[in-house]
Amino acid sequence: MSFIFRKMTLADLAQVVAIDQVSFSLPWPERSFHFELTENKASRCWVVESEGRVVAMLVAWFIIDDIHIATFATHPDFRRQGIGKKLLSHVLNVAKEEGALTSFLEVRENNLAAQEMYRKFGYIVSGRREHYYNDNGEAAILMTLESLAHFDTSIETKGSSETP
C-alpha cells in the first residue's frame, strides 16, 4: 500500500471531516476546515492519501517561527501503521524549511498514546490547561518541541513537500 503526503484541498473536506468526527469527541465543523484552507494565511493543511482515500490529516498554524499543531488524526482503520508519525515528520520538516524554529501542541491528558509519540519526536511537557476540553472537563497537556534545528529529517515520505 502506498501513501502520498500532500496539501489538503477543498475536495478532501468530506473525508477530512469524517476522520475528525470518528477521532475526536469535539470535532471541528466543516466550516472550520474550510476557513483553514481558504482564509487563514497561517494555516498549513496536509493529508495522507492511499488509493484515492484520505487516511490521515493534520492542520498546523505557522506563527512567526513556531509551527502549532492544531488538529491531527489518522482514520481508525489505518492507525498503528506509522502513518501519523510520518505525517508529523513531514509537516515538521516542511515547517523547518519554511523557517520554523519550534513546535507546540495541546493533547488530552488521557491520550497517552499520542503523548508518547510526541515524546519520541522530542516534545516535552511545557504546561497544563485545566478543564480545557468542554465535553468532559479534561485537562490539556501542553507540549513543546523546543528546537527544530536538530530535528531528524531522515524519515522518507512520498509526495509534495513544497511549502505553501
PDB file of C-alpha atoms in Angstrom:
ATOM      1  CA  MET A   1       0.000   0.000   0.000  1.00  0.00           C
ATOM      2  CA  SER A   2       1.468   3.364  -0.981  1.00  0.00           C
ATOM      3  CA  PHE A   3       0.861   6.671   0.740  1.00  0.00           C
ATOM      4  CA  ILE A   4       1.029  10.177  -0.687  1.00  0.00           C
ATOM      5  CA  PHE A   5       1.672  13.129   1.606  1.00  0.00           C
ATOM      6  CA  ARG A   6       0.173  16.267   0.094  1.00  0.00           C
ATOM      7  CA  LYS A   7      -1.527  19.554   0.839  1.00  0.00           C
ATOM      8  CA  MET A   8      -5.200  19.327   1.701  1.00  0.00           C
ATOM      9  CA  THR A   9      -7.675  20.639  -0.879  1.00  0.00           C
ATOM     10  CA  LEU A  10     -11.340  21.595  -0.702  1.00  0.00           C
ATOM     11  CA  ALA A  11     -12.116  18.301  -2.453  1.00  0.00           C
ATOM     12  CA  ASP A  12     -10.765  16.492   0.651  1.00  0.00           C
ATOM     13  CA  LEU A  13     -13.127  18.191   3.110  1.00  0.00           C
ATOM     14  CA  ALA A  14     -15.764  15.452   3.397  1.00  0.00           C
ATOM     15  CA  GLN A  15     -13.142  12.786   4.112  1.00  0.00           C
ATOM     16  CA  VAL A  16     -11.183  15.051   6.491  1.00  0.00           C
ATOM     17  CA  VAL A  17     -14.344  15.904   8.446  1.00  0.00           C
ATOM     18  CA  ALA A  18     -15.236  12.196   8.619  1.00  0.00           C
ATOM     19  CA  ILE A  19     -11.791  11.370  10.071  1.00  0.00           C
ATOM     20  CA  ASP A  20     -12.153  14.209  12.570  1.00  0.00           C
ATOM     21  CA  GLN A  21     -15.610  13.011  13.636  1.00  0.00           C
ATOM     22  CA  VAL A  22     -14.517   9.415  14.284  1.00  0.00           C
ATOM     23  CA  SER A  23     -11.352  10.557  16.048  1.00  0.00           C
ATOM     24  CA  PHE A  24     -12.493  13.256  18.460  1.00  0.00           C
ATOM     25  CA  SER A  25     -15.366  13.852  20.856  1.00  0.00           C
ATOM     26  CA  LEU A  26     -15.206  17.567  19.935  1.00  0.00           C
ATOM     27  CA  PRO A  27     -14.655  17.503  16.161  1.00  0.00           C
ATOM     28  CA  TRP A  28     -14.203  20.650  14.142  1.00  0.00           C
ATOM     29  CA  PRO A  29     -17.160  21.663  11.984  1.00  0.00           C
ATOM     30  CA  GLU A  30     -16.612  21.560   8.225  1.00  0.00           C
ATOM     31  CA  ARG A  31     -16.635  25.370   8.099  1.00  0.00           C
ATOM     32  CA  SER A  32     -13.519  25.436  10.302  1.00  0.00           C
ATOM     33  CA  PHE A  33     -11.572  23.259   7.880  1.00  0.00           C
ATOM     34  CA  HIS A  34     -12.924  25.377   5.008  1.00  0.00           C
ATOM     35  CA  PHE A  35     -11.670  28.521   6.776  1.00  0.00           C
ATOM     36  CA  GLU A  36      -8.238  26.971   7.307  1.00  0.00           C
ATOM     37  CA  LEU A  37      -7.981  26.133   3.614  1.00  0.00           C
ATOM     38  CA  THR A  38      -9.330  29.364   2.169  1.00  0.00           C
ATOM     39  CA  GLU A  39      -8.818  32.232   4.618  1.00  0.00           C
ATOM     40  CA  ASN A  40      -6.221  31.532   7.294  1.00  0.00           C
ATOM     41  CA  LYS A  41      -2.847  32.536   5.861  1.00  0.00           C
ATOM     42  CA  ALA A  42      -1.075  30.967   8.857  1.00  0.00           C
ATOM     43  CA  SER A  43      -2.681  27.595   8.185  1.00  0.00           C
ATOM     44  CA  ARG A  44      -0.780  24.616   6.776  1.00  0.00           C
ATOM     45  CA  CYS A  45      -3.171  21.762   5.932  1.00  0.00           C
ATOM     46  CA  TRP A  46      -1.930  18.298   4.970  1.00  0.00           C
ATOM     47  CA  VAL A  47      -3.421  14.893   4.201  1.00  0.00           C
ATOM     48  CA  VAL A  48      -2.145  11.406   3.590  1.00  0.00           C
ATOM     49  CA  GLU A  49      -3.817   9.640   0.699  1.00  0.00           C
ATOM     50  CA  SER A  50      -3.842   5.941  -0.081  1.00  0.00           C
ATOM     51  CA  GLU A  51      -5.536   4.525  -3.151  1.00  0.00           C
ATOM     52  CA  GLY A  52      -7.620   7.680  -3.579  1.00  0.00           C
ATOM     53  CA  ARG A  53      -8.748   7.768   0.055  1.00  0.00           C
ATOM     54  CA  VAL A  54      -7.692  10.319   2.666  1.00  0.00           C
ATOM     55  CA  VAL A  55      -6.426   8.277   5.624  1.00  0.00           C
ATOM     56  CA  ALA A  56      -4.888  10.992   7.813  1.00  0.00           C
ATOM     57  CA  MET A  57      -4.942  14.766   8.191  1.00  0.00           C
ATOM     58  CA  LEU A  58      -3.078  17.479  10.021  1.00  0.00           C
ATOM     59  CA  VAL A  59      -3.742  21.197  10.346  1.00  0.00           C
ATOM     60  CA  ALA A  60      -0.978  23.402  11.707  1.00  0.00           C
ATOM     61  CA  TRP A  61      -0.508  27.131  12.098  1.00  0.00           C
ATOM     62  CA  PHE A  62       2.783  28.788  11.196  1.00  0.00           C
ATOM     63  CA  ILE A  63       3.061  31.756  13.565  1.00  0.00           C
ATOM     64  CA  ILE A  64       6.255  33.840  13.432  1.00  0.00           C
ATOM     65  CA  ASP A  65       8.774  30.997  13.933  1.00  0.00           C
ATOM     66  CA  ASP A  66       6.558  28.361  15.551  1.00  0.00           C
ATOM     67  CA  ILE A  67       4.519  25.559  13.978  1.00  0.00           C
ATOM     68  CA  HIS A  68       1.483  24.934  16.168  1.00  0.00           C
ATOM     69  CA  ILE A  69      -0.189  21.565  15.590  1.00  0.00           C
ATOM     70  CA  ALA A  70      -3.889  22.454  15.708  1.00  0.00           C
ATOM     71  CA  THR A  71      -5.511  19.115  14.855  1.00  0.00           C
ATOM     72  CA  PHE A  72      -4.101  15.800  13.742  1.00  0.00           C
ATOM     73  CA  ALA A  73      -5.729  12.404  13.226  1.00  0.00           C
ATOM     74  CA  THR A  74      -5.413   9.125  11.375  1.00  0.00           C
ATOM     75  CA  HIS A  75      -8.513   7.180  10.378  1.00  0.00           C
ATOM     76  CA  PRO A  76      -9.033   4.294  12.865  1.00  0.00           C
ATOM     77  CA  ASP A  77      -8.643   1.716  10.058  1.00  0.00           C
ATOM     78  CA  PHE A  78      -5.099   2.980   9.424  1.00  0.00           C
ATOM     79  CA  ARG A  79      -3.761   3.544  12.940  1.00  0.00           C
ATOM     80  CA  ARG A  80      -0.688   1.791  14.329  1.00  0.00           C
ATOM     81  CA  GLN A  81       0.967   1.677  10.876  1.00  0.00           C
ATOM     82  CA  GLY A  82       3.290   4.656  11.357  1.00  0.00           C
ATOM     83  CA  ILE A  83       1.252   6.928   9.059  1.00  0.00           C
ATOM     84  CA  GLY A  84       0.689   9.605  11.686  1.00  0.00           C
ATOM     85  CA  LYS A  85       4.341   9.570  12.676  1.00  0.00           C
ATOM     86  CA  LYS A  86       5.405  10.037   9.052  1.00  0.00           C
ATOM     87  CA  LEU A  87       2.838  12.798   8.530  1.00  0.00           C
ATOM     88  CA  LEU A  88       4.019  14.695  11.599  1.00  0.00           C
ATOM     89  CA  SER A  89       7.624  14.268  10.485  1.00  0.00           C
ATOM     90  CA  HIS A  90       6.736  15.537   7.018  1.00  0.00           C
ATOM     91  CA  VAL A  91       4.969  18.613   8.393  1.00  0.00           C
ATOM     92  CA  LEU A  92       7.784  19.408  10.833  1.00  0.00           C
ATOM     93  CA  ASN A  93      10.358  19.087   8.057  1.00  0.00           C
ATOM     94  CA  VAL A  94       8.400  21.401   5.749  1.00  0.00           C
ATOM     95  CA  ALA A  95       7.889  23.879   8.603  1.00  0.00           C
ATOM     96  CA  LYS A  96      11.606  23.772   9.379  1.00  0.00           C
ATOM     97  CA  GLU A  97      12.391  24.532   5.724  1.00  0.00           C
ATOM     98  CA  GLU A  98       9.917  27.417   5.924  1.00  0.00           C
ATOM     99  CA  GLY A  99      11.713  28.850   8.955  1.00  0.00           C
ATOM    100  CA  ALA A 100      10.001  27.324  11.985  1.00  0.00           C
ATOM    101  CA  LEU A 101      12.293  27.039  14.996  1.00  0.00           C
ATOM    102  CA  THR A 102       9.891  25.418  17.477  1.00  0.00           C
ATOM    103  CA  SER A 103       6.637  23.473  17.604  1.00  0.00           C
ATOM    104  CA  PHE A 104       3.769  23.481  20.074  1.00  0.00           C
ATOM    105  CA  LEU A 105       0.595  21.470  20.631  1.00  0.00           C
ATOM    106  CA  GLU A 106      -2.092  20.546  23.122  1.00  0.00           C
ATOM    107  CA  VAL A 107      -3.088  16.951  23.765  1.00  0.00           C
ATOM    108  CA  ARG A 108      -5.713  15.432  26.022  1.00  0.00           C
ATOM    109  CA  GLU A 109      -4.374  14.384  29.393  1.00  0.00           C
ATOM    110  CA  ASN A 110      -5.692  10.833  28.884  1.00  0.00           C
ATOM    111  CA  ASN A 111      -4.353  10.440  25.327  1.00  0.00           C
ATOM    112  CA  LEU A 112      -1.216   8.634  26.453  1.00  0.00           C
ATOM    113  CA  ALA A 113      -0.519   7.060  23.051  1.00  0.00           C
ATOM    114  CA  ALA A 114      -0.334  10.477  21.380  1.00  0.00           C
ATOM    115  CA  GLN A 115       1.784  11.882  24.199  1.00  0.00           C
ATOM    116  CA  GLU A 116       4.236   9.009  23.823  1.00  0.00           C
ATOM    117  CA  MET A 117       4.502   9.573  20.058  1.00  0.00           C
ATOM    118  CA  TYR A 118       5.158  13.279  20.621  1.00  0.00           C
ATOM    119  CA  ARG A 119       7.854  12.464  23.194  1.00  0.00           C
ATOM    120  CA  LYS A 120       9.614  10.323  20.594  1.00  0.00           C
ATOM    121  CA  PHE A 121       9.796  13.434  18.410  1.00  0.00           C
ATOM    122  CA  GLY A 122      11.407  15.358  21.255  1.00  0.00           C
ATOM    123  CA  TYR A 123       8.354  17.198  22.565  1.00  0.00           C
ATOM    124  CA  ILE A 124       8.411  17.856  26.286  1.00  0.00           C
ATOM    125  CA  VAL A 125       5.577  18.774  28.635  1.00  0.00           C
ATOM    126  CA  SER A 126       5.630  22.548  28.967  1.00  0.00           C
ATOM    127  CA  GLY A 127       2.356  23.215  30.743  1.00  0.00           C
ATOM    128  CA  ARG A 128      -1.166  22.189  31.523  1.00  0.00           C
ATOM    129  CA  ARG A 129      -4.582  23.746  30.973  1.00  0.00           C
ATOM    130  CA  GLU A 130      -7.118  22.511  33.496  1.00  0.00           C
ATOM    131  CA  HIS A 131     -10.676  21.850  32.270  1.00  0.00           C
ATOM    132  CA  TYR A 132      -9.629  22.654  28.678  1.00  0.00           C
ATOM    133  CA  TYR A 133     -11.978  20.283  26.866  1.00  0.00           C
ATOM    134  CA  ASN A 134     -15.662  21.251  27.048  1.00  0.00           C
ATOM    135  CA  ASP A 135     -17.080  17.756  26.628  1.00  0.00           C
ATOM    136  CA  ASN A 136     -15.689  16.288  29.838  1.00  0.00           C
ATOM    137  CA  GLY A 137     -13.553  18.962  31.504  1.00  0.00           C
ATOM    138  CA  GLU A 138     -10.362  17.034  30.783  1.00  0.00           C
ATOM    139  CA  ALA A 139      -7.077  18.904  31.055  1.00  0.00           C
ATOM    140  CA  ALA A 140      -4.869  19.641  28.076  1.00  0.00           C
ATOM    141  CA  ILE A 141      -1.202  18.816  28.299  1.00  0.00           C
ATOM    142  CA  LEU A 142       0.889  21.459  26.533  1.00  0.00           C
ATOM    143  CA  MET A 143       3.887  20.035  24.719  1.00  0.00           C
ATOM    144  CA  THR A 144       6.740  21.900  23.063  1.00  0.00           C
ATOM    145  CA  LEU A 145       9.454  20.824  20.681  1.00  0.00           C
ATOM    146  CA  GLU A 146      11.964  23.461  21.684  1.00  0.00           C
ATOM    147  CA  SER A 147      14.207  23.261  18.644  1.00  0.00           C
ATOM    148  CA  LEU A 148      13.657  22.074  15.116  1.00  0.00           C
ATOM    149  CA  ALA A 149      17.338  22.780  14.407  1.00  0.00           C
ATOM    150  CA  HIS A 150      18.311  19.206  15.213  1.00  0.00           C
ATOM    151  CA  PHE A 151      15.075  17.582  14.126  1.00  0.00           C
ATOM    152  CA  ASP A 152      15.778  14.340  12.255  1.00  0.00           C
ATOM    153  CA  THR A 153      14.819  14.890   8.645  1.00  0.00           C
ATOM    154  CA  SER A 154      15.647  11.342   7.582  1.00  0.00           C
ATOM    155  CA  ILE A 155      12.104   9.945   7.582  1.00  0.00           C
ATOM    156  CA  GLU A 156      11.172   9.427   3.940  1.00  0.00           C
ATOM    157  CA  THR A 157       7.761  10.444   2.644  1.00  0.00           C
ATOM    158  CA  LYS A 158       6.351  10.427  -0.861  1.00  0.00           C
ATOM    159  CA  GLY A 159       4.551  13.329  -2.468  1.00  0.00           C
ATOM    160  CA  SER A 160       4.835  17.079  -2.450  1.00  0.00           C
ATOM    161  CA  SER A 161       6.984  18.777   0.112  1.00  0.00           C
ATOM    162  CA  GLU A 162       6.707  22.285  -1.268  1.00  0.00           C
ATOM    163  CA  THR A 163       5.714  24.982   1.160  1.00  0.00           C
ATOM    164  CA  PRO A 164       2.523  26.990   0.730  1.00  0.00           C
TER     165      PRO A 164
END
